[in-house]
XYZ file of C-alpha atoms in Angstrom:
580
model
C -28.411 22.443 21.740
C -30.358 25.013 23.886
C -29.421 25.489 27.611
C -32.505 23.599 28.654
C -31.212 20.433 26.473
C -28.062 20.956 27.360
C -28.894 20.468 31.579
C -30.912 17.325 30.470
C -28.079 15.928 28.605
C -25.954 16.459 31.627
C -28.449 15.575 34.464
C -28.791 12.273 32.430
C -25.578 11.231 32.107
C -25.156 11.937 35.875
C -28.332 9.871 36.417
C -27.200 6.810 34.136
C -23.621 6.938 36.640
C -25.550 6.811 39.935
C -27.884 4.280 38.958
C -26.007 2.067 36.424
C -26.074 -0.813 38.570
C -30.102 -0.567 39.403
C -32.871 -1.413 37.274
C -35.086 1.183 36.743
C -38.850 1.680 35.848
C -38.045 4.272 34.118
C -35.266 5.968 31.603
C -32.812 8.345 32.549
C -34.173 11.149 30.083
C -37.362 10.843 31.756
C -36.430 11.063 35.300
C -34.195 13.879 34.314
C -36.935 15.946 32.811
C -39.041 15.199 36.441
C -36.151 16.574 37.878
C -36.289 19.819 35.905
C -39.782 20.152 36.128
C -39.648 19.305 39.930
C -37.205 22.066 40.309
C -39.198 24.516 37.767
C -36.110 25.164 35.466
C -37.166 26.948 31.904
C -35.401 27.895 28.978
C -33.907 31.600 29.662
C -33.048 30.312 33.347
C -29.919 30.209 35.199
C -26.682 29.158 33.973
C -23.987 29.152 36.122
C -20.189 30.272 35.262
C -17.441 27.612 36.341
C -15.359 27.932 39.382
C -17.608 31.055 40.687
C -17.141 32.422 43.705
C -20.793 33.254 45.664
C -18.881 34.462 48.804
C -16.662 37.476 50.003
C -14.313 38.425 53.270
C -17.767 39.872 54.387
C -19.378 36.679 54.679
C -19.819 35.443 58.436
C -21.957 32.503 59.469
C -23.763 32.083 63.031
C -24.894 28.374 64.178
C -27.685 28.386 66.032
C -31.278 26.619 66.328
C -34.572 28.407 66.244
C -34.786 28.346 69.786
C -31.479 28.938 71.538
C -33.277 32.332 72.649
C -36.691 32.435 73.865
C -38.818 35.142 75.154
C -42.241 34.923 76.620
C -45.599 35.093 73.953
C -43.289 35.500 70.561
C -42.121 33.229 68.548
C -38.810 31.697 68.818
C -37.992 32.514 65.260
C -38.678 36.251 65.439
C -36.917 36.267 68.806
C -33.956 35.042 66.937
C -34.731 37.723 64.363
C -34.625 40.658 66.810
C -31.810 39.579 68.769
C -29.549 39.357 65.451
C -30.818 42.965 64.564
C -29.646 44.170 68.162
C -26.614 42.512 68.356
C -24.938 41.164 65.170
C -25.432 43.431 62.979
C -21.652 42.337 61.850
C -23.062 39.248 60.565
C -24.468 38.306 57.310
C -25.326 34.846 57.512
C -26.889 32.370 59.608
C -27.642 28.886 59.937
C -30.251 27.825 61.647
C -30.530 23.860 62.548
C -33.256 22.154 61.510
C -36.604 23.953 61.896
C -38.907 21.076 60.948
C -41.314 19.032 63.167
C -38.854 16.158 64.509
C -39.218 13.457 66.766
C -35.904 13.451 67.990
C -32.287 13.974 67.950
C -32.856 17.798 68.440
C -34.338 18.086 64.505
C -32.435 16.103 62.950
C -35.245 13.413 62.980
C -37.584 15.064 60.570
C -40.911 14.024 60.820
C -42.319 16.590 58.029
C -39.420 18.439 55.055
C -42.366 20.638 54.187
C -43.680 22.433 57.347
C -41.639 24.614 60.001
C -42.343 23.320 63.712
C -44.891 25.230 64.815
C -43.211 25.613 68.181
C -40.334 27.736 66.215
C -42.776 29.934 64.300
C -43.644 29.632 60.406
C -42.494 29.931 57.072
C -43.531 33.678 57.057
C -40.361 33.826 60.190
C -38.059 31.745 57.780
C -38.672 34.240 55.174
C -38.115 37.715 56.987
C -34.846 36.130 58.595
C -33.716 35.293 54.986
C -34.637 39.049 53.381
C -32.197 40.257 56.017
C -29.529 37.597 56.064
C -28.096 34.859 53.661
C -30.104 31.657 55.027
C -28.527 28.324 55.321
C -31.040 25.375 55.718
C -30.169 21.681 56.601
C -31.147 19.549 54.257
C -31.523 16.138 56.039
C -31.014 13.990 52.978
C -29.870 10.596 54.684
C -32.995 9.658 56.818
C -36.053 10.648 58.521
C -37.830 10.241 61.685
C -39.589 6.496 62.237
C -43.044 8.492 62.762
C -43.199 10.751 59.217
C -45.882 10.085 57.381
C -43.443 8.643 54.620
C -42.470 5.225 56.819
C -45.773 5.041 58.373
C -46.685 4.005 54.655
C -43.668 1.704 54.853
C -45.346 -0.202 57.199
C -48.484 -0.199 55.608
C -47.086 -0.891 52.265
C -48.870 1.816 50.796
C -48.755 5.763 49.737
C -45.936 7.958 49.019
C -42.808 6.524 50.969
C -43.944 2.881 50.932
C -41.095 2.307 49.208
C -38.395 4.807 50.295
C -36.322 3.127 52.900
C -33.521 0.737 52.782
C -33.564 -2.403 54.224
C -31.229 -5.381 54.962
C -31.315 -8.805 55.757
C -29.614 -10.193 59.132
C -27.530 -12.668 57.521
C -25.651 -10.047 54.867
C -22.267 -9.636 55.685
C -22.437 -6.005 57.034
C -19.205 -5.928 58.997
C -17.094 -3.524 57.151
C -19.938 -1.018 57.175
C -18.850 2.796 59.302
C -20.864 4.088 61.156
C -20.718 6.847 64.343
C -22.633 4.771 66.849
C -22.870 2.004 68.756
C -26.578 1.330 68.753
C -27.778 -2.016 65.943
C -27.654 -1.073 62.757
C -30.969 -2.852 61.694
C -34.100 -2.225 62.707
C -36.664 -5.167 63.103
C -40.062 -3.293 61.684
C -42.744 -5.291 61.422
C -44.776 -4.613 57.860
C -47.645 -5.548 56.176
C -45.060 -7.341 54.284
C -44.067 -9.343 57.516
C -40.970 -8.567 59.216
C -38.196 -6.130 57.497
C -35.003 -4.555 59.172
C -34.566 -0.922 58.477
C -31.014 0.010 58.052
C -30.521 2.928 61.028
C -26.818 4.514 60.361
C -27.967 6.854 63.278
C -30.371 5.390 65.799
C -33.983 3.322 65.180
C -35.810 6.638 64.961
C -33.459 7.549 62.175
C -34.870 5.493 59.375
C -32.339 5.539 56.396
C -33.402 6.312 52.731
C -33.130 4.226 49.988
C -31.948 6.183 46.952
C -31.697 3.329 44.533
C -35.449 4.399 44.013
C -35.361 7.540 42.199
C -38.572 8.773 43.735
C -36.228 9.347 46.772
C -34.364 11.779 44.909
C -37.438 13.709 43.075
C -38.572 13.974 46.656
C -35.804 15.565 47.522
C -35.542 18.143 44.779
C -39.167 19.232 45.527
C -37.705 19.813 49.225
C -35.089 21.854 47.290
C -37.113 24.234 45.372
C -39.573 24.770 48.057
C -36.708 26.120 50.488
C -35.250 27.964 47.454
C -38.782 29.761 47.142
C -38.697 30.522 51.043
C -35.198 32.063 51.110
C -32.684 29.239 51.647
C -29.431 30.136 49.320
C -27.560 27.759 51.858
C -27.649 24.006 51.388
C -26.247 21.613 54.395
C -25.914 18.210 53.127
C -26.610 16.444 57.121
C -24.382 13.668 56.853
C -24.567 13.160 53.070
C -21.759 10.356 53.412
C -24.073 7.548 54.265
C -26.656 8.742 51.840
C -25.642 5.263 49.080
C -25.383 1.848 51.057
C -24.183 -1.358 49.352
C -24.409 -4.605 51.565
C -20.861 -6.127 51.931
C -18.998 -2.753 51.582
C -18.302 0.206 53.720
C -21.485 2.194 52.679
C -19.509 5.177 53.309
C -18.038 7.878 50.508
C -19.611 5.727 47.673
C -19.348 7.176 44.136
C -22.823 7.092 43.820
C -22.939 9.600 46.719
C -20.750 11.889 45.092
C -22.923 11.780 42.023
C -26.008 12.717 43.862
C -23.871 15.819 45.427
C -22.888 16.398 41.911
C -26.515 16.175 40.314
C -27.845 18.301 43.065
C -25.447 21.035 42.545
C -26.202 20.971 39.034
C -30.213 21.403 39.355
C -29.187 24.270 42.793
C -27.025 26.699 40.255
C -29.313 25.884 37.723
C -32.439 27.078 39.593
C -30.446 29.768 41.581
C -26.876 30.802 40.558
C -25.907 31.960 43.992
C -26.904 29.224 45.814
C -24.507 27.077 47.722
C -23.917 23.576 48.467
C -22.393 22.419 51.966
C -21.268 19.153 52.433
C -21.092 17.601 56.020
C -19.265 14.915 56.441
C -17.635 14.079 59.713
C -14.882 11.681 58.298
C -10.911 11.337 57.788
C -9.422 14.930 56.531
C -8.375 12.648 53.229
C -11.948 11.242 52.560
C -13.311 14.983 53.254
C -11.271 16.729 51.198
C -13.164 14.313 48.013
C -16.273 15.985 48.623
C -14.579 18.932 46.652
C -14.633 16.980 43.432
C -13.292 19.221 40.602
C -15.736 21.927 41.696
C -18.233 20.461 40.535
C -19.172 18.577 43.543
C -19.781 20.788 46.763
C -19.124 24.650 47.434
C -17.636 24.240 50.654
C -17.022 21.399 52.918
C -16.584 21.680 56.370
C -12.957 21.716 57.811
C -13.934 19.190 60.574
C -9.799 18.802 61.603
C -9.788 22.288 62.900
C -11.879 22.063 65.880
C -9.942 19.090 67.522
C -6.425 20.416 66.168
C -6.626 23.768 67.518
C -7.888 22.931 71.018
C -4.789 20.506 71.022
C -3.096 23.275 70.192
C -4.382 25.722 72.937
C -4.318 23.262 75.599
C -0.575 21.774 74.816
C 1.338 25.463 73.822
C 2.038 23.243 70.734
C 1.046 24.127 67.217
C 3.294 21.083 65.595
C 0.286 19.150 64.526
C -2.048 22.253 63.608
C 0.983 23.646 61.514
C 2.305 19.971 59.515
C -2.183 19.622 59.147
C -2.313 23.475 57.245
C 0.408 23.161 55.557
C -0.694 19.907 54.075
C -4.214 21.380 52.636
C -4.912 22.459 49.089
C -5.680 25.858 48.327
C -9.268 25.544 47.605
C -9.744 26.551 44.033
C -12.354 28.665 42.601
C -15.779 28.087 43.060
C -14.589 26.040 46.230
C -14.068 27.153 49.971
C -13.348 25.464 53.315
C -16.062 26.072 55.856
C -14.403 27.234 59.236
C -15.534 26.523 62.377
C -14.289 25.631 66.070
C -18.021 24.695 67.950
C -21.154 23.833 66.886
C -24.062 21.711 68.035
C -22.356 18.955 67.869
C -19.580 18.075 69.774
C -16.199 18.000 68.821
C -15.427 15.212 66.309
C -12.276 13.289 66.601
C -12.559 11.058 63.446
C -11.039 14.110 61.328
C -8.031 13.971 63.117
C -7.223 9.939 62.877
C -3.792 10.051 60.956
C -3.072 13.783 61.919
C -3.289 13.549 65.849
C -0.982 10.404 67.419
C -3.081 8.279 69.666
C -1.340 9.310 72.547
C -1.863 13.345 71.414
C -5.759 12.104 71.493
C -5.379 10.488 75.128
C -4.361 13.394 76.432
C -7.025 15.171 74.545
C -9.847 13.462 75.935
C -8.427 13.659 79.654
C -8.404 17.221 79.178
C -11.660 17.653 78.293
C -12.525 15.028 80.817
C -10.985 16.585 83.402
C -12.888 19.801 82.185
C -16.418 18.484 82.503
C -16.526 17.147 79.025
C -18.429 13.843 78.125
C -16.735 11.417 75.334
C -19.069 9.557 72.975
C -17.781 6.568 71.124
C -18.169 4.595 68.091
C -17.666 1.326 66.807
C -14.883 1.272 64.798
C -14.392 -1.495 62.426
C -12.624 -4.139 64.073
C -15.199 -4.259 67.120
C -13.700 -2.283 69.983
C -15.480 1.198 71.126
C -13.048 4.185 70.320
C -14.014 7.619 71.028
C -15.702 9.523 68.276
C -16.709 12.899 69.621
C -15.881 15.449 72.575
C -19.359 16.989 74.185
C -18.247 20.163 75.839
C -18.844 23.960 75.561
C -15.975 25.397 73.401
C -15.212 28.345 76.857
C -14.871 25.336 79.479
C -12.833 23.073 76.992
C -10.105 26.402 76.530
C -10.293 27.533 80.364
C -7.095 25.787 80.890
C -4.244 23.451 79.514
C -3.450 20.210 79.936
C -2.024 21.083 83.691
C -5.283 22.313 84.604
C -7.464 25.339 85.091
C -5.549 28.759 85.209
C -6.187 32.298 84.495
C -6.327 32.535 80.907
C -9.675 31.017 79.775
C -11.183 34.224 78.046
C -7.627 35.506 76.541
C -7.489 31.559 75.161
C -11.183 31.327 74.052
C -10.545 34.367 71.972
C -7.519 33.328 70.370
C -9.002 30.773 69.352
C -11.534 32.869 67.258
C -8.792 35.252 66.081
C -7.247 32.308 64.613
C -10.049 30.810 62.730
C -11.397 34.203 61.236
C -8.079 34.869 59.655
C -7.605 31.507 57.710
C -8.725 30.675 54.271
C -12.304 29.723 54.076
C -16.072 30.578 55.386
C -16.194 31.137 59.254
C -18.815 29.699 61.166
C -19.530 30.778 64.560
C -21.845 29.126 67.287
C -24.552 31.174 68.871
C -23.022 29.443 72.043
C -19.262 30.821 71.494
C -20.676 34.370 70.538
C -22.451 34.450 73.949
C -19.842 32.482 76.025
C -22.084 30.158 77.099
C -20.763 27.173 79.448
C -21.637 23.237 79.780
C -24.893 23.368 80.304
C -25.587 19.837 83.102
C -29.129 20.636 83.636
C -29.995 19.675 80.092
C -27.206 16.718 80.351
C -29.130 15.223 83.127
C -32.392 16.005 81.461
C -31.624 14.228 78.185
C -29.129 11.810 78.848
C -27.612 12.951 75.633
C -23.821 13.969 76.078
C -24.815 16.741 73.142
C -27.317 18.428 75.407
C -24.289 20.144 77.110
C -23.567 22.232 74.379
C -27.276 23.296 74.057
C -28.381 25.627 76.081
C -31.451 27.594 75.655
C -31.049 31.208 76.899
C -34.241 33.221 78.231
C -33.981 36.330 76.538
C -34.623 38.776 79.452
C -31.746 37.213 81.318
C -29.672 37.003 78.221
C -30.205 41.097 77.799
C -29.561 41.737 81.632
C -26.549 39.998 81.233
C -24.937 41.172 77.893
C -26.029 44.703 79.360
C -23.398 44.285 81.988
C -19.821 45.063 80.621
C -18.155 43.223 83.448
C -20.157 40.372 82.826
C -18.145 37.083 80.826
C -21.015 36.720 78.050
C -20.843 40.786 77.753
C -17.120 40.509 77.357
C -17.296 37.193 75.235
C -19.448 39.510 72.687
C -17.789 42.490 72.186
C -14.568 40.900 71.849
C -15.324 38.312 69.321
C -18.178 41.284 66.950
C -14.754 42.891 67.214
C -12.798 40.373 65.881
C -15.666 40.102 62.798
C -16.222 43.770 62.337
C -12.465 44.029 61.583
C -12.687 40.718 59.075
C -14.865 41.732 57.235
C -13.596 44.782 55.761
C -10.394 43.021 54.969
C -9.621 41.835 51.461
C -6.938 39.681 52.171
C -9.265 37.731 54.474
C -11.342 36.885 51.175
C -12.241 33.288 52.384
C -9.786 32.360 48.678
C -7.480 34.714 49.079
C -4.098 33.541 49.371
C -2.760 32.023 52.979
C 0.888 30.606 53.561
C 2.089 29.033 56.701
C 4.983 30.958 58.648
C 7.601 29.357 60.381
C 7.893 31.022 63.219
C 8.300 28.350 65.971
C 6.095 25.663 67.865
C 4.749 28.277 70.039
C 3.620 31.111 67.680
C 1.599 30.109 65.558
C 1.011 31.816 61.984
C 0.010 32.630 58.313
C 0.031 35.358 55.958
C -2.844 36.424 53.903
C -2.516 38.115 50.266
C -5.954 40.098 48.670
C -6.899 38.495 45.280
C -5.380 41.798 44.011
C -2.484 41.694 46.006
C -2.678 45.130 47.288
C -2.957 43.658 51.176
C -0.924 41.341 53.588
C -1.663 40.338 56.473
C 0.154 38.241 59.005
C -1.676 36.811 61.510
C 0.213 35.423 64.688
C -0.652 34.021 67.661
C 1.199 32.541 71.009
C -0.741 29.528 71.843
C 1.403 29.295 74.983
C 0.483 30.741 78.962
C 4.039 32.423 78.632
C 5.041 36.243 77.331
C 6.651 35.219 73.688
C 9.210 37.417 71.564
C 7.905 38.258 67.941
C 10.753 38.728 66.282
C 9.549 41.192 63.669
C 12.439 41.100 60.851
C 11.927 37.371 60.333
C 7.687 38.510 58.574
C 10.098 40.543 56.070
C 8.052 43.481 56.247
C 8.585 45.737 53.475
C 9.752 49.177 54.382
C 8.497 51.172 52.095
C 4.740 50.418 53.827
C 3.374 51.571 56.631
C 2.327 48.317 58.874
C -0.312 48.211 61.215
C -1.810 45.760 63.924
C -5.818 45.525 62.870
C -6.614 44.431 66.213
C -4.886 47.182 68.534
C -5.530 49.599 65.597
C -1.251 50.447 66.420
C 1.053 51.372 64.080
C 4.182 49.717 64.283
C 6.829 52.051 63.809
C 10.190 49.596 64.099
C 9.756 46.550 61.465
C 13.529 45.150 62.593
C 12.085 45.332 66.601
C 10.900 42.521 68.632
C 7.374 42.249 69.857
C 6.340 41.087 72.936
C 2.802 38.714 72.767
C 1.040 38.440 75.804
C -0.469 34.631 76.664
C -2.862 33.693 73.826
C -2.477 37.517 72.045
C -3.314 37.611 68.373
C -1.822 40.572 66.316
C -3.245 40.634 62.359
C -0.006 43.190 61.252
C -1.472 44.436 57.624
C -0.346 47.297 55.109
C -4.022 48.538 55.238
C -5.239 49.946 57.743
């Protein structure tokens, strides 16, 4: 068979798994040669190796939306553009949240997948960010906003998208279904068809899709190949765990899901052989880890246990549960990675810790964060009762003390906490808002009445630049320190997001890994004390080799005496390598 038969043959068995138990219009070979056509795939295209990696040590992600900076008569997007160029040069990658015309939700109620929101700029913006950086691009695959075009023709029963969106009736028995809210889960619409309910995993301007109808999924792929042709080489699959609902189960994790990951990452390398699919799925570390498949599912998936682990960490002087949660986690294998991060737009989820973190460990979590302006969000978990879901606080003010209170330490913490996540295995992804140091923000609290508004702020750029001008200043200080930290990453080969990482022993309150280069030529141990208190490093227990010469990347020191002991200041971070 040619290449070109051989995708079809594949993308129609794939199709034939995820839709075995609908009945289609249509056969599988011809949806799968819409697909191909949809995503312009010819004969002499793309064909991607196995288990390849499209990612490197130098490979640094920043979070932010198109408008966390804003400067008077420019757009957002080339405000975003300049202040990259000024400042983070170190990085080679960013994300930027949902661009699109929404309705709510900050984006992530799309009203329109093709346009950019004209507020932000336009697709000429999108396209000189991503000829400078490697672009990652949500792709909002589970719903839409209530006012798109698409389920305005729901209601009218007409046009594309009349029939694109699930629905429900109020006597199914949809009480094992998981969802992250508390709001109904059906919508009462009223149609030209009479009254339907919508299902709404998120909220009623959410509207879910209905991927049973394989129009849905075309869609989609034309969505896919347009932001291919504009520079997106990043896909983020926005809460692609819902995406397949079944009435009287779960609705959550369903094979058919992971068979529409596993098509779309087909037709993606396909099209584009460096282009990589991010799934993000806010869910139990055990269900998350699935979304790997046998790589053949997605690239990365984000490590959603690290956030809440480490700040438990931080804030007791305890690394037990960080440590008995890394040591538990598979090596990704080729053509996989984890996705690293510690804050995002989001808050901080506490679903990926249920099983790692005791309920009492959580308590205290919560009160902490309380007690440090923090807002909790909540769910409702499956047996009825409201159970906290998600921590809304700015990742400085959650670290600016421990679980005694406020003290001293906050910036010394804060940084640790980056100096920890940059060295493990995987993709780091850094917050605009941890990069700048930039606090709970209660004015757009109290504006919104969404416990996520506190974690984003929108800086004016003038007072952004008189600020980071001043070297005394916190956000100054929060910079340099953490472009540091990156600079020094990135030329490290052992910090090759697959490189190999084992967990050290050293303790409850140092907490640390070594790092191998694929080629083995570098080590690096990196160690932290996640404790307020001086701690002794007791140097002969890393087993140094003596024949090297060690250094400490951070300090840039050598360390002459490998039998010595150390002494780590509070929340100090040494990476000791053999390269300098």
């Amino acid at each position: 068979m040619t290449e070109l038969e051989c995708l079809k043959h594949k993308l129609t068995q794939q199709l034939d798994s995820i839709y075995k138990d609908v009945e289609l219009a249509l056969e599988s070979d011809e949806i799968a040669d819409a697909l191909i056509d949809a995503m312009r795939i010819e004969q002499g295209g793309f064909t991607p190796k196995p288990f390849s990696n499209h990612w490197s040590e130098q490979d640094v992600v920043m979070i932010t939306y198109g408008d966390s900076i804003m400067c008077p008569n420019q757009n957002p997007l080339a405000t975003l553009s300049e202040f990259m160029d000024t400042h983070l040069e170190c990085i080679n990658s960013v994300h930027i949240l949902p661009f699109f015309p929404f309705s709510s939700d900050d984006g992530f109620a799309v009203i329109d997948y093709s346009s950019v929101n004209d507020g932000l700029g336009d697709w000429s913006d999108i396209e000189t960010i991503a000829a400078k950086r490697r672009l990652m691009s949500d792709l909002v695959i589970n719903h839409c906003s209530s006012r798109s075009a698409w389920f305005q023709n729901f209601i009218k029963g007409e046009g594309v998208g009349h029939d694109y969106f699930f629905t429900a009736n109020v006597e199914d028995d949809l009480a094992e279904v998981v969802r992250p809210r508390t709001s109904d889960l059906l919508r009462p619409t009223q149609t030209s068809k009479g009254l339907q309910h919508v299902w709404c995993t998120f909220s009623h301007d959410q509207v879910d899709f209905d991927f049973r109808n394989p129009q849905v999924l075309l869609e989609f792929v034309r969505i896919i190949r347009q932001y291919l042709d504009a520079g997106v080489n990043i896909f983020r699959l926005d809460a692609v765990a819902f995406l397949w609902k079944i009435v009287g189960t779960k609705s959550i994790n369903l094979p058919q899901t992971h068979e529409v990951i596993r098509l779309l990452r087909t037709l993606i390398e396909h099209a584009q052989h460096d282009a990589v699919v991010i799934t993000e799925t806010n869910i139990p570390n055990t269900q998350n880890l699935t979304y790997f498949g046998n790589a053949n599912e997605a690239h990365c998936i984000y490590n959603f246990s690290l956030p809440p682990l480490l700040i438990n960490t931080l804030i007791t002087g305890s690394c037990l549960y960080l440590k008995r949660w890394q040591m538990s986690m598979p090596p990704a294998q080729d053509g996989t990675t984890y996705f690293n991060f510690i804050a995002s737009h989001d808050g901080v989820g506490l679903r990926p810790v249920e099983g790692i973190l005791e309920d009492e460990e959580i308590k205290v979590l919560v009160d902490t964060m309380t007690l440090f302006g923090g807002k909790i969000s909540s769910r409702t978990s499956e047996d009825g009762q409201k159970k906290p879901y998600e921590m809304n606080i700015a990742l400085i003010d959650a670290l600016q003390g421990t679980t005694k209170g406020k003290d001293p330490f906050g910036l010394a913490r804060f940084t640790c906490a980056h100096a920890i996540m940059l060295g493990l295995e995987g993709i780091p992804g850094i917050y605009i808002h941890s990069l700048l140091g930039t606090g709970n923000d209660y004015e757009k609290l109290a504006n919104t009445s969404h416990n996520r508004s506190i974690n984003r702020h929108r800086w004016d750029c003038q007072a952004l630049n008189g600020l980071l001008a001043d070297e005394n200043n916190v956000h100054s200080k929060v910079l340099a320190s953490l472009t540091k930290l990156i600079s020094i990453r990135t030329s490290q080969k052992a910090f090759n997001p697959n490189a190999t990482q084992f967990t050290l022993h050293l303790g409850l309150q140092l907490f640390g890994f070594w790092r191998q280069s694929r080629d083995r030529r570098q080590s690096v141990f990196c160690i932290s004390n996640i404790t307020d208190q001086p701690m002794d490093l007791p140097l002969a227990e890393l087993n140094l080799i003596g024949t090297e010469t060690w250094f400490d990347l951070i300090d840039g020191e050598v360390i002459n005496d490998i039998t010595a002991t150390q002494l780590l200041e509070p929340y100090q971070t040494v990476w000791i390598s053999n390269v300098a």
